[in-house]
CSV table of C-alpha atoms in Angstrom, one decimal:
chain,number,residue,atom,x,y,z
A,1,UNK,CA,39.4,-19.4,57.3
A,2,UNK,CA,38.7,-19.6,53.7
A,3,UNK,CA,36.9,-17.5,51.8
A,4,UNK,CA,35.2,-17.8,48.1
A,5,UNK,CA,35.5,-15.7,45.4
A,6,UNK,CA,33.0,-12.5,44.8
A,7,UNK,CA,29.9,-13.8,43.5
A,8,UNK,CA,28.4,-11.4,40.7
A,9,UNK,CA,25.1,-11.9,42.3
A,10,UNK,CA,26.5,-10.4,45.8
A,11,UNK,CA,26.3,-6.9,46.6
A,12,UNK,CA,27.1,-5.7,50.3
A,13,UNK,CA,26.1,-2.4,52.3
A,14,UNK,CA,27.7,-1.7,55.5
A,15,UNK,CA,26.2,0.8,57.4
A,16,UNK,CA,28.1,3.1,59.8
A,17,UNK,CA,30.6,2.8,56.9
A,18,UNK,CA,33.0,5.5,57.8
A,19,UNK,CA,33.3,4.5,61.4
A,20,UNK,CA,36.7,2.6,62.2
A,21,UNK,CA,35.2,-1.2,61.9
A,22,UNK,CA,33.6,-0.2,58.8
A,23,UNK,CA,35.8,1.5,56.8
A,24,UNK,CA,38.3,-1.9,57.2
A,25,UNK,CA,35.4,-3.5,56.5
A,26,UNK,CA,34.5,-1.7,53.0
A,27,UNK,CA,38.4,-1.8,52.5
A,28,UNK,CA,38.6,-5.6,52.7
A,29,UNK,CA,35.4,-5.7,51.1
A,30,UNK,CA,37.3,-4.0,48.3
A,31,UNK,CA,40.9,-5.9,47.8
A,32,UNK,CA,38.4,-9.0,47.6
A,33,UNK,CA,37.0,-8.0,44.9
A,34,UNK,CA,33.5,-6.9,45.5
A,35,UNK,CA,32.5,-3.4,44.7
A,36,UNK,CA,30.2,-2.2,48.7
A,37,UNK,CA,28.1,0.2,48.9
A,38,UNK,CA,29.4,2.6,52.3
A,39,UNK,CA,26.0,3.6,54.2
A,40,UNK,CA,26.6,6.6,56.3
A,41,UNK,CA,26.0,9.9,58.2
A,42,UNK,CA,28.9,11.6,57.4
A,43,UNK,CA,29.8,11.8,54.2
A,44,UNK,CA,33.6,12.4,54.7
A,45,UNK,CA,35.4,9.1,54.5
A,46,UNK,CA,38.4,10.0,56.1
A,47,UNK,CA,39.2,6.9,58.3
A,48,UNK,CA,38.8,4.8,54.8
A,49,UNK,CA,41.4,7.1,53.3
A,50,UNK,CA,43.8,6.1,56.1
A,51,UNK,CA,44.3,2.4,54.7
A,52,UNK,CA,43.1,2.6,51.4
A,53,UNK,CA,44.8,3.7,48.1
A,54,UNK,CA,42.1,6.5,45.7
A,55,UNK,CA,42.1,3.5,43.5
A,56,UNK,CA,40.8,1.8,45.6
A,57,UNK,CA,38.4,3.5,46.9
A,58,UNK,CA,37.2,4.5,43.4
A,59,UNK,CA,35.7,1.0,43.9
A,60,UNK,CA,33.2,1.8,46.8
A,61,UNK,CA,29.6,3.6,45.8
A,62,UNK,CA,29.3,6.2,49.2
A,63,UNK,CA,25.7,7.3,49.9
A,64,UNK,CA,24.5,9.6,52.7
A,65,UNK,CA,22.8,8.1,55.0
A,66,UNK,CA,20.5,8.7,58.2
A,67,UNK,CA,20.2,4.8,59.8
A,68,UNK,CA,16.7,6.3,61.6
A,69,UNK,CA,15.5,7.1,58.4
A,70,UNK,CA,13.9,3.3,57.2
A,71,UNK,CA,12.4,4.3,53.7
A,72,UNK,CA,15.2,6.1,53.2
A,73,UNK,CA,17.5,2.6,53.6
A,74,UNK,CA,15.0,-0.1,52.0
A,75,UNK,CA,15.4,2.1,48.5
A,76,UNK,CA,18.8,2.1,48.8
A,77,UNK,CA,18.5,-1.5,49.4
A,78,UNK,CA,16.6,-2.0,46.3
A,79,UNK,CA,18.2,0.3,44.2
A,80,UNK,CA,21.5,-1.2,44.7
A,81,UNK,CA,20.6,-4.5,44.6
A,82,UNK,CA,21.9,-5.8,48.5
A,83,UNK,CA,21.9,-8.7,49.2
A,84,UNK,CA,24.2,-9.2,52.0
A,85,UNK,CA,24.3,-5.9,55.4
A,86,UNK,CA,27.0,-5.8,57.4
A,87,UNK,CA,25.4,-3.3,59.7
A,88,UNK,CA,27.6,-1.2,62.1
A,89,UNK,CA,25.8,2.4,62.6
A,90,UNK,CA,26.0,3.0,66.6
A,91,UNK,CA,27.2,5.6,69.0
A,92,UNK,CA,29.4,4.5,71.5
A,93,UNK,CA,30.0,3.9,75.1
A,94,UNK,CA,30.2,7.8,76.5
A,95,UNK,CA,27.6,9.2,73.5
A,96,UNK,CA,25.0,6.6,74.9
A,97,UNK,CA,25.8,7.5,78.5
A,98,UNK,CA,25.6,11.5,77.8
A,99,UNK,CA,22.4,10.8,76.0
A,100,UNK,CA,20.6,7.7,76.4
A,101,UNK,CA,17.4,8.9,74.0
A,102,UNK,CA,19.7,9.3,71.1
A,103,UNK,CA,21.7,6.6,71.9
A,104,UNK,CA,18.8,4.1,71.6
A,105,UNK,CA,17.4,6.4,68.8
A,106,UNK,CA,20.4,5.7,66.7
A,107,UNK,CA,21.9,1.7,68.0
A,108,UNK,CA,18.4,0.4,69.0
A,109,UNK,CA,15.8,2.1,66.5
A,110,UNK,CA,18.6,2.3,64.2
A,111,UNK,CA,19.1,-1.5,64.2
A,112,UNK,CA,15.4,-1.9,63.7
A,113,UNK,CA,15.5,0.2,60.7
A,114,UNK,CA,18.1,-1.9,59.4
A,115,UNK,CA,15.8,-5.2,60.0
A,116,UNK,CA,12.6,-4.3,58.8
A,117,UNK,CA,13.9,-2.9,55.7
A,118,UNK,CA,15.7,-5.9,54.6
A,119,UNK,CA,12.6,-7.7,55.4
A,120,UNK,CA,10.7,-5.8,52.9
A,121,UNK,CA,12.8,-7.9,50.3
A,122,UNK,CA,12.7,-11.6,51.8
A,123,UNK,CA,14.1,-12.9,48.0
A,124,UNK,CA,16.8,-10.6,48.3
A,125,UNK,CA,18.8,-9.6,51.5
A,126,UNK,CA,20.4,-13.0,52.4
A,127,UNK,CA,22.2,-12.2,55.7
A,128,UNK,CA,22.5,-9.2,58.0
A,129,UNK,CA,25.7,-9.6,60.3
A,130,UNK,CA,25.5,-6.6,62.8
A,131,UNK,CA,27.7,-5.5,65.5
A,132,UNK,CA,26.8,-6.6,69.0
A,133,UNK,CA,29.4,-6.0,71.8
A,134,UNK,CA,31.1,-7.4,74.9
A,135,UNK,CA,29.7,-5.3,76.6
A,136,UNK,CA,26.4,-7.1,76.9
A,137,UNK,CA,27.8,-8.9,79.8
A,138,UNK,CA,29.0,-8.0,83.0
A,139,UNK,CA,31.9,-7.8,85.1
A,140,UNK,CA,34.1,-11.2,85.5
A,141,UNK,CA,33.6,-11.7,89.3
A,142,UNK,CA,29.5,-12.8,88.8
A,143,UNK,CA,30.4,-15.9,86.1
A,144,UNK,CA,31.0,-18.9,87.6
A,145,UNK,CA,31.8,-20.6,83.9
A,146,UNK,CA,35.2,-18.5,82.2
A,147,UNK,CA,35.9,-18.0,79.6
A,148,UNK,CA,32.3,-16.9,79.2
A,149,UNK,CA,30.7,-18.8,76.5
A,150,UNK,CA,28.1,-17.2,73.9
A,151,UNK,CA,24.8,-18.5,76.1
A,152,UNK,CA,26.9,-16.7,79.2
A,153,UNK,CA,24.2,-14.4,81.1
A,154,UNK,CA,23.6,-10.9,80.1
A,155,UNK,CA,24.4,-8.1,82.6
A,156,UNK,CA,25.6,-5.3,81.1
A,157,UNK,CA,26.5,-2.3,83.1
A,158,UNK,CA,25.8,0.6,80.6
A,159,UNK,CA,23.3,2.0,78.1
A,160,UNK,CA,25.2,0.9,75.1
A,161,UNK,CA,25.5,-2.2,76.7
A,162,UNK,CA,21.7,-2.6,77.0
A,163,UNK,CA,20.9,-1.2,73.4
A,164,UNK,CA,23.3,-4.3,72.1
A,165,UNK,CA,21.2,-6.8,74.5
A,166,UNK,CA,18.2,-5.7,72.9
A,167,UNK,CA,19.6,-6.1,69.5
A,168,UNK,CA,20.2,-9.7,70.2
A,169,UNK,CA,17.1,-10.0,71.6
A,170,UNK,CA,14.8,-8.3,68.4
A,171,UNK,CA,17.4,-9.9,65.9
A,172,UNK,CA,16.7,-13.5,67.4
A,173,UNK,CA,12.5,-12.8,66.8
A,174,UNK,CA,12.9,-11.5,63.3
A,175,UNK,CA,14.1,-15.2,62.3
A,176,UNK,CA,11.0,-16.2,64.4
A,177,UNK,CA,8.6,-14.2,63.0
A,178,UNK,CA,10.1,-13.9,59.4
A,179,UNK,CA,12.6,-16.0,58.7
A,180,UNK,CA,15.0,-13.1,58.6
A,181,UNK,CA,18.9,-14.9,59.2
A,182,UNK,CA,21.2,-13.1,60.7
A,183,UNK,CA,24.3,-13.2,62.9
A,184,UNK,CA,25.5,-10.8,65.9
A,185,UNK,CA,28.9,-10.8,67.1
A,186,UNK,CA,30.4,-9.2,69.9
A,187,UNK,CA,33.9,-7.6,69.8
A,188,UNK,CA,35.8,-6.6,72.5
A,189,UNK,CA,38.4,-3.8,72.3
A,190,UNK,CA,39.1,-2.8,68.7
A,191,UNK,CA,42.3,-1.4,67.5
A,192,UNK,CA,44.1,-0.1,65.2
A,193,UNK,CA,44.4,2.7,62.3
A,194,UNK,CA,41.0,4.9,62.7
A,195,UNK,CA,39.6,4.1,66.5
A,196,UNK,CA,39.7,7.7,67.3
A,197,UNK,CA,36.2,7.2,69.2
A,198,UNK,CA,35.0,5.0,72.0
A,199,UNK,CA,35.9,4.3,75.5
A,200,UNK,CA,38.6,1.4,74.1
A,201,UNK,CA,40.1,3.8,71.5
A,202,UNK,CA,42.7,4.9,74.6
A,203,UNK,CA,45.1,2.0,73.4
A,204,UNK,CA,45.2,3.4,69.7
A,205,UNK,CA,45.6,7.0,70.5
A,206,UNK,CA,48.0,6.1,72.9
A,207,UNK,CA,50.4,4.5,70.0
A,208,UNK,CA,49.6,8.0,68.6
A,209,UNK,CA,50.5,9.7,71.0
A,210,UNK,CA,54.0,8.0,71.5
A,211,UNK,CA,55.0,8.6,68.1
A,212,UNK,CA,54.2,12.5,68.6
A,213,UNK,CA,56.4,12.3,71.6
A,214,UNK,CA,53.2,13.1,73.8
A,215,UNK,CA,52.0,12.4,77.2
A,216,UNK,CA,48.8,9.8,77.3
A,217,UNK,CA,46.4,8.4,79.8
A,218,UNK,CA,44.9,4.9,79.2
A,219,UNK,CA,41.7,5.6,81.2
A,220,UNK,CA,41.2,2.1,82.7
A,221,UNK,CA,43.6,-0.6,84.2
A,222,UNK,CA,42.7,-4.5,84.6
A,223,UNK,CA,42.7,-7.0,81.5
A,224,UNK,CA,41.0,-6.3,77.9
A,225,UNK,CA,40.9,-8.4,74.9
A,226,UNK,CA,42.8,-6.7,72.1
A,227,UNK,CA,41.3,-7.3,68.8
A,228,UNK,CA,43.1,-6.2,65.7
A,229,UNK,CA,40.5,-4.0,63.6
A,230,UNK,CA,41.9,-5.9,60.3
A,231,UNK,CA,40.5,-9.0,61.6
A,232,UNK,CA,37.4,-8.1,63.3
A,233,UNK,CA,36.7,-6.7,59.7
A,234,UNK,CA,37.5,-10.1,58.1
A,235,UNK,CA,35.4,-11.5,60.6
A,236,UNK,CA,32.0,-9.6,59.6
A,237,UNK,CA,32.8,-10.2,56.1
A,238,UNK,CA,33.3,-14.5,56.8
A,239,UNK,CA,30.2,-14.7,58.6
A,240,UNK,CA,28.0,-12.5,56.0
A,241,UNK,CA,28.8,-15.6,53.7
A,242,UNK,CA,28.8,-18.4,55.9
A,243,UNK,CA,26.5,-20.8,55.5
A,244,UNK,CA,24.2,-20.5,58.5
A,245,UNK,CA,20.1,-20.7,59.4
A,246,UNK,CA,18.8,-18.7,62.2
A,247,UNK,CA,19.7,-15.7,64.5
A,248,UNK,CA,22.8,-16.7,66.6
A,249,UNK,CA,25.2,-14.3,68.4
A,250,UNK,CA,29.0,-14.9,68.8
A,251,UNK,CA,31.8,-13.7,71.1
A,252,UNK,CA,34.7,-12.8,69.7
A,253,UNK,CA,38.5,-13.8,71.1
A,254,UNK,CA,41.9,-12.2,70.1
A,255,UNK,CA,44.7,-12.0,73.0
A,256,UNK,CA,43.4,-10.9,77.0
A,257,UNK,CA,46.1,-9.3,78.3
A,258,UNK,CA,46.7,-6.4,81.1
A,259,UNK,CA,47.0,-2.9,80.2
A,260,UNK,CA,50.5,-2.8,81.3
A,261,UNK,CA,51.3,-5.6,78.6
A,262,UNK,CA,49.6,-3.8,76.0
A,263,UNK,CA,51.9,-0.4,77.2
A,264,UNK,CA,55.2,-2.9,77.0
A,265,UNK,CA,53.8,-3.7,73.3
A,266,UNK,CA,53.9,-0.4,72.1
A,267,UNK,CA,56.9,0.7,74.2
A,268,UNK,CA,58.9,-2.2,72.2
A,269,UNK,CA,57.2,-0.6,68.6
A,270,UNK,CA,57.4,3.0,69.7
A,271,UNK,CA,61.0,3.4,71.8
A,272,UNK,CA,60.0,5.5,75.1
A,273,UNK,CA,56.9,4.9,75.1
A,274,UNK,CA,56.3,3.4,78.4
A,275,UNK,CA,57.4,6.8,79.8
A,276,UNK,CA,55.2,8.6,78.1
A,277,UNK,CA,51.8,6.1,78.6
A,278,UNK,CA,50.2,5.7,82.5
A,279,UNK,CA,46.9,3.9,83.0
A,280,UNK,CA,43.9,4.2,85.4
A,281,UNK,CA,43.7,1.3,87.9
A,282,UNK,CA,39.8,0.4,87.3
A,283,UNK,CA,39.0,-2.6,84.8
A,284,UNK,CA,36.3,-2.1,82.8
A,285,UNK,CA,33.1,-4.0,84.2
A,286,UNK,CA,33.5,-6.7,81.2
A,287,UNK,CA,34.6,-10.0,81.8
A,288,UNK,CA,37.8,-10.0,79.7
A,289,UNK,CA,38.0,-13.8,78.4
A,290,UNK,CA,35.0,-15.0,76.2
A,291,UNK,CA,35.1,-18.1,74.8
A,292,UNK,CA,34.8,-18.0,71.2
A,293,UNK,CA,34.3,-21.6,70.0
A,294,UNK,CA,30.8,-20.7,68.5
A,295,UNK,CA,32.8,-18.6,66.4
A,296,UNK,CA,35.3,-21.3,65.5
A,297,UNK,CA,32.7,-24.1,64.6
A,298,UNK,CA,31.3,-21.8,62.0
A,299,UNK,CA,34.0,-20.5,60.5
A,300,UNK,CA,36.9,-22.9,61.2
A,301,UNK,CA,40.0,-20.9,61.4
A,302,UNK,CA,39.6,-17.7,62.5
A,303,UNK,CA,41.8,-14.6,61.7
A,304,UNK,CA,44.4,-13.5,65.0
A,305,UNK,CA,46.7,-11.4,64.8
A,306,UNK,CA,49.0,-11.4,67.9
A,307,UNK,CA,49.5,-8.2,69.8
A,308,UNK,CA,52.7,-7.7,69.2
A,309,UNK,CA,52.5,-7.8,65.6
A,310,UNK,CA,48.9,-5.5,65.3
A,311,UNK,CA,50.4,-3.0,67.4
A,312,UNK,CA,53.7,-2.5,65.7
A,313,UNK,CA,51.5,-2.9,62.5
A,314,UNK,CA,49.4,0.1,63.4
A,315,UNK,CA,52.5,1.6,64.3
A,316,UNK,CA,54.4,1.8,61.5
A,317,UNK,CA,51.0,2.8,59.8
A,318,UNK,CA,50.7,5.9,61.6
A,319,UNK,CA,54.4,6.8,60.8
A,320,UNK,CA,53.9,6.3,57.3
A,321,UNK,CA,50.9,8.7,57.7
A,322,UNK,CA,52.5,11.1,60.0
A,323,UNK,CA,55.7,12.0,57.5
A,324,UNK,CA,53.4,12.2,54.8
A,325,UNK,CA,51.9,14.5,57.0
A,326,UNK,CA,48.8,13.6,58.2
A,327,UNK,CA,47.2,15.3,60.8
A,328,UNK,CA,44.6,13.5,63.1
């Protein structure tokens, strides 16, 4: 995957910026060259300040940021000139399930916001790339094509899941009705250095936990797809300057693999760890292997880092933090 150099006519928000995905997003964002501006809630960008130096972040305009609040985002678009959204505001898997009004307050309403006010400046905003999820489809046993491909039925088995189908859904009619491009993707389970939230975050905190010498429970067994937060990130960013019409949606692919390999990956980073790490026994009702070739035909090479290497990498990231003492 290639990417050009920052274009002084490009300007990116990325909402949900101090969530996990986006603050690697606004950090690649930032040792490209371009200067984002970090939409978000909270105004406290402490994952960011996990992988980025202050230099660095000296580089990033933050603004605070309610993603219900729609007149609120269109001036920010226009006064900071966006052309490109990488749009990432959500609550995830238990938040939706404790409280499904806010939950489709915040991923569904949310995402709307997001939509109609870039649409308010049709010369302006080129792309919107937003998060979807995996979890718009359903458990492997009721595919009879695997790996699922994009087009694969939608089943999913939880709120968020069904706030992320109907983002598909609205995103595909605002390039009917407007012209509005955009491109949803659909990531698996994220890790790495700031997924401290979510019903996939068990992985991460578990390499946390090993290096504190603690006890940890991986909540569910079966296969996953492990996706390195550093890529995922470099994935948004690709496809908010790909060249590409319409509203399509794309699965994303890293390494499936069983819960008990990813334990043997961070036992061989973090010494002892497998007897400090048990699992549940239940999959998650995901199919684990999507077929990402959509992906791949846009982009051409896309970015993988094995899981060996990301979990050692996120490793050695949380020692570094932890003896210059850090605390999570």
């Amino acid at each position: 995957m290639t990417q050009s150099p920052p274009s002084g006519d490009v300007r990116f928000l990325v909402t949900g910026a101090q969530g996990c995905i986006g603050a690697w997003v606004v950090y690649r964002l930032v040792t490209a060259g371009y200067a984002p501006v970090a939409f978000d809630l909270d105004p406290e960008p402490r994952r960011l300040r996990l992988i980025a130096t202050p230099d660095e972040m000296a580089s990033v305009r933050f603004v605070a940021g309610d993603i219900t609040d729609g007149d609120h985002l269109a001036r920010v678009i226009s006064a900071q000139g966006i052309t490109h959204i990488i749009h990432l505001a959500a609550l995830q898997v238990p938040a939706c399930r404790a409280d499904p009004l806010l939950g489709a307050r915040i991923n569904v309403l949310g995402t709307l916001n997001v939509f109609e006010a870039a649409r308010r400046f049709p010369d302006q905003v080129r792309r919107i790339v937003y998060a979807s999820s995996a979890a718009v489809f359903g458990p492997e046993e009721i595919y009879t094509t695997l790996p699922v491909p994009d087009s694969g039925p939608l089943a999913p088995t939880s709120h968020y899941g069904v706030f992320k189908q109907c983002n598909e859904g609205n995103a595909r009619i605002y390039w009917q009705d407007h012209g509005l491009s955009s491109i949803g993707l659909r990531p698996w389970t994220v890790y790495g250095v700031g997924r401290d939230q979510g019903m996939t975050s068990d992985p991460t905190r578990a390499i946390l936990a090993a290096l504190r010498g603690q006890r940890f429970h991986i909540g569910f067994g079966g296969r996953t797809d492990m996706q390195y937060v550093d890529d995922v990130a470099r994935i948004f960013i690709a496809c908010a300057l790909a060249s590409c019409e319409g509203a399509p949606v794309f699965n994303l692919h890293s390494d499936v693999v069983t819960v008990d390999a990813i334990i043997d990956a961070i036992d061989a980073a973090v010494p002892g760890a497998r007897d400090l790490i048990t699992h549940g026994d239940r999959p998650i009702a995901i199919a684990p292997a999507l077929d990402d070739r959509g992906l791949r035909s846009l982009l051409g090479d896309v970015p993988h880092t094995p899981l060996s290497v990301g979990i050692a990498d996120t490793a050695e990231r949380f020692r570094r933090l932890l003896a210059a003492g850090w605390q999570d």
